[in-house]
Amino acid sequence: MRQITTDRAMPDLTYLGISPAQKIHYQLSPSGLISHSLARGEGVLSGNQVLVVDTGEFRGRSPKDRYIVADLITEKNVWWGDINIPFSPENFYGLYNKMIDYLSEKDIYLRDVSACADPRHRLSLRVITEHAFQNLFVYNMFIAPEDEPRWQPEWTIISAPGFRATAETDGTRQHNFTVINFTRRVVLIGGSAYTGEIKKAVFSVLNFILPKYKQVLPMHCAANRGRDGDTAIFFGLSGTGKTTLSADPYRDLIGDDEHGWTDDSIFNFEGGCYAKTVGLTEEREPLIFQAIYGSALLENTVFKQGTLKVDFHDISKTENTRVSYPLDHVTHAVIPSVGNAPANIFFLTADAFGVLPPVSKLDHAQAMFYFLSGYTAKVAGTEHGIQEPQATFSACFGKAFLPLHPVLYANLLGKKLRMADVNIWLINTGWIGGAYGTGKRIPLTYTRTIIRSILSGQLNNAGYTRHAGFGLMMPDHCPGVPGDILHPAATWHSIDDYTQAANRLAAMFNENFKMFANLVDESTLAAAPKTAKYNRELLRT
């Protein structure tokens, strides 16, 4: 006899091969899921009654273990390679059957949700998880389904962290995996309890469906809205400040990570936020700090010794400590999370070489170049073995999640830019006055001031100087920001050292862009940085 722990009607899961006799917990409330998690030993409560869990072996995504089933839908459309690894239909169904058999001996947690806040592009999802805390994550991160009697899921995600693949027979690299099947519309996730695998699997699905079939540009970006209705979007890789800078108490948050751009609007793919918590304080990031209550889920954080108070500075488990929470935990959130087409676009980069200016204005050709480049830098201490800054290029600021070729997304961006009256800005949240180790990081207060000056229109009529090597237009003045940091060469002790660093970074950009050189127009190629000595007279003035 099926045991149901919800007042809603249990859907028939026999189409998935799940037995009606199985114990299925359907649409449990957050308090119910937290109770189950505690009873099952999945986590503990912090001092302020928030569930804290350890995701075990994997405390981050495993991109080398993400696969797409190669079939009639995908074989000629997917950008195959080390990002999108082909998986045979036979191996998919073998894994599927093994996972269903594995879960037949377990209690399972079932949740029906949706992605995409714009109802014109809504994607219905059915998520089956082995652990209660994973289901709580799904509750936090996605949108409650419509109350329609005929509601049916378009996609199904099955996540079983306790199931381990056998690489030799299952076609995987190792015991963990994420496999996306666009024909069957099923995602299998096994061997990893890291909840971000669920989130990013859905993002990958949308990155295929929306541009290919609906001409909607999917974006790895945050978005917020001014009180006058103007929308700003923030592209950026991990560590560049995307979540922090979009969580502005003077603006309304549309979303912190994943959005679509239609002809006339921006909409959030999600119903919640998944924020990094390393170094979190109420003073630095009040909106995130204050959102950690109720159904919020903390992952891989550590308590202060002898207490149940979370120490957000303790990264002994991982630097990728996280919290998920529903969007309605954020003060001034936009719900439903839809905004107008953007008035300002920010490309965020943490340049550890100390070369790029804190702010520069891009023309459309430069926007295409820097969007395809997706540049930031890793610094010593962030990953094992890194001793000096390393340039990181991730096409479209989200290479790991792109099933289609990056130029397709860039061309769609170009189309949107031609249709919209939008300003594009490159914001360096990294170093000035020298590279990491000798220079200093640009204070967050200055970056916030720069962005607020842009959003208020104060930089529209500022004087600008063109960067000699990169061709970027740098404002000569920004209210509230010391003028000497706006032109980065002036902050270095030696202009020759700066020139050498700039030439080195320019060469890295150009080497990376070779893969796109034959696929973009001449104006985009012309936006590439040049290796050249700097005009000393210009710097003196």
PDB file of N, CA, C and O in Angstrom, residues 8 57 180 350 531:
ATOM      1  N   ARG A   8      -2.011  16.518  -0.866  1.00  0.00           N
ATOM      2  CA  ARG A   8      -2.239  16.580  -2.296  1.00  0.00           C
ATOM      3  C   ARG A   8      -2.292  15.178  -2.883  1.00  0.00           C
ATOM      4  O   ARG A   8      -1.712  14.237  -2.346  1.00  0.00           O
ATOM      5  N   GLU A  57      31.324  13.458   0.002  1.00  0.00           N
ATOM      6  CA  GLU A  57      32.480  13.366  -0.904  1.00  0.00           C
ATOM      7  C   GLU A  57      32.566  14.551  -1.861  1.00  0.00           C
ATOM      8  O   GLU A  57      33.644  15.065  -2.141  1.00  0.00           O
ATOM      9  N   ILE A 180      22.032  13.825 -19.001  1.00  0.00           N
ATOM     10  CA  ILE A 180      20.852  14.534 -19.506  1.00  0.00           C
ATOM     11  C   ILE A 180      20.396  13.866 -20.796  1.00  0.00           C
ATOM     12  O   ILE A 180      21.185  13.719 -21.736  1.00  0.00           O
ATOM     13  N   ALA A 350      37.210  39.399 -11.905  1.00  0.00           N
ATOM     14  CA  ALA A 350      38.162  39.631 -10.809  1.00  0.00           C
ATOM     15  C   ALA A 350      39.558  39.468 -11.398  1.00  0.00           C
ATOM     16  O   ALA A 350      40.138  38.381 -11.373  1.00  0.00           O
ATOM     17  N   THR A 531      48.797  44.359 -27.918  1.00  0.00           N
ATOM     18  CA  THR A 531      49.996  44.443 -27.087  1.00  0.00           C
ATOM     19  C   THR A 531      50.775  45.661 -27.568  1.00  0.00           C
ATOM     20  O   THR A 531      51.265  45.708 -28.694  1.00  0.00           O
TER      21      THR A 531
END
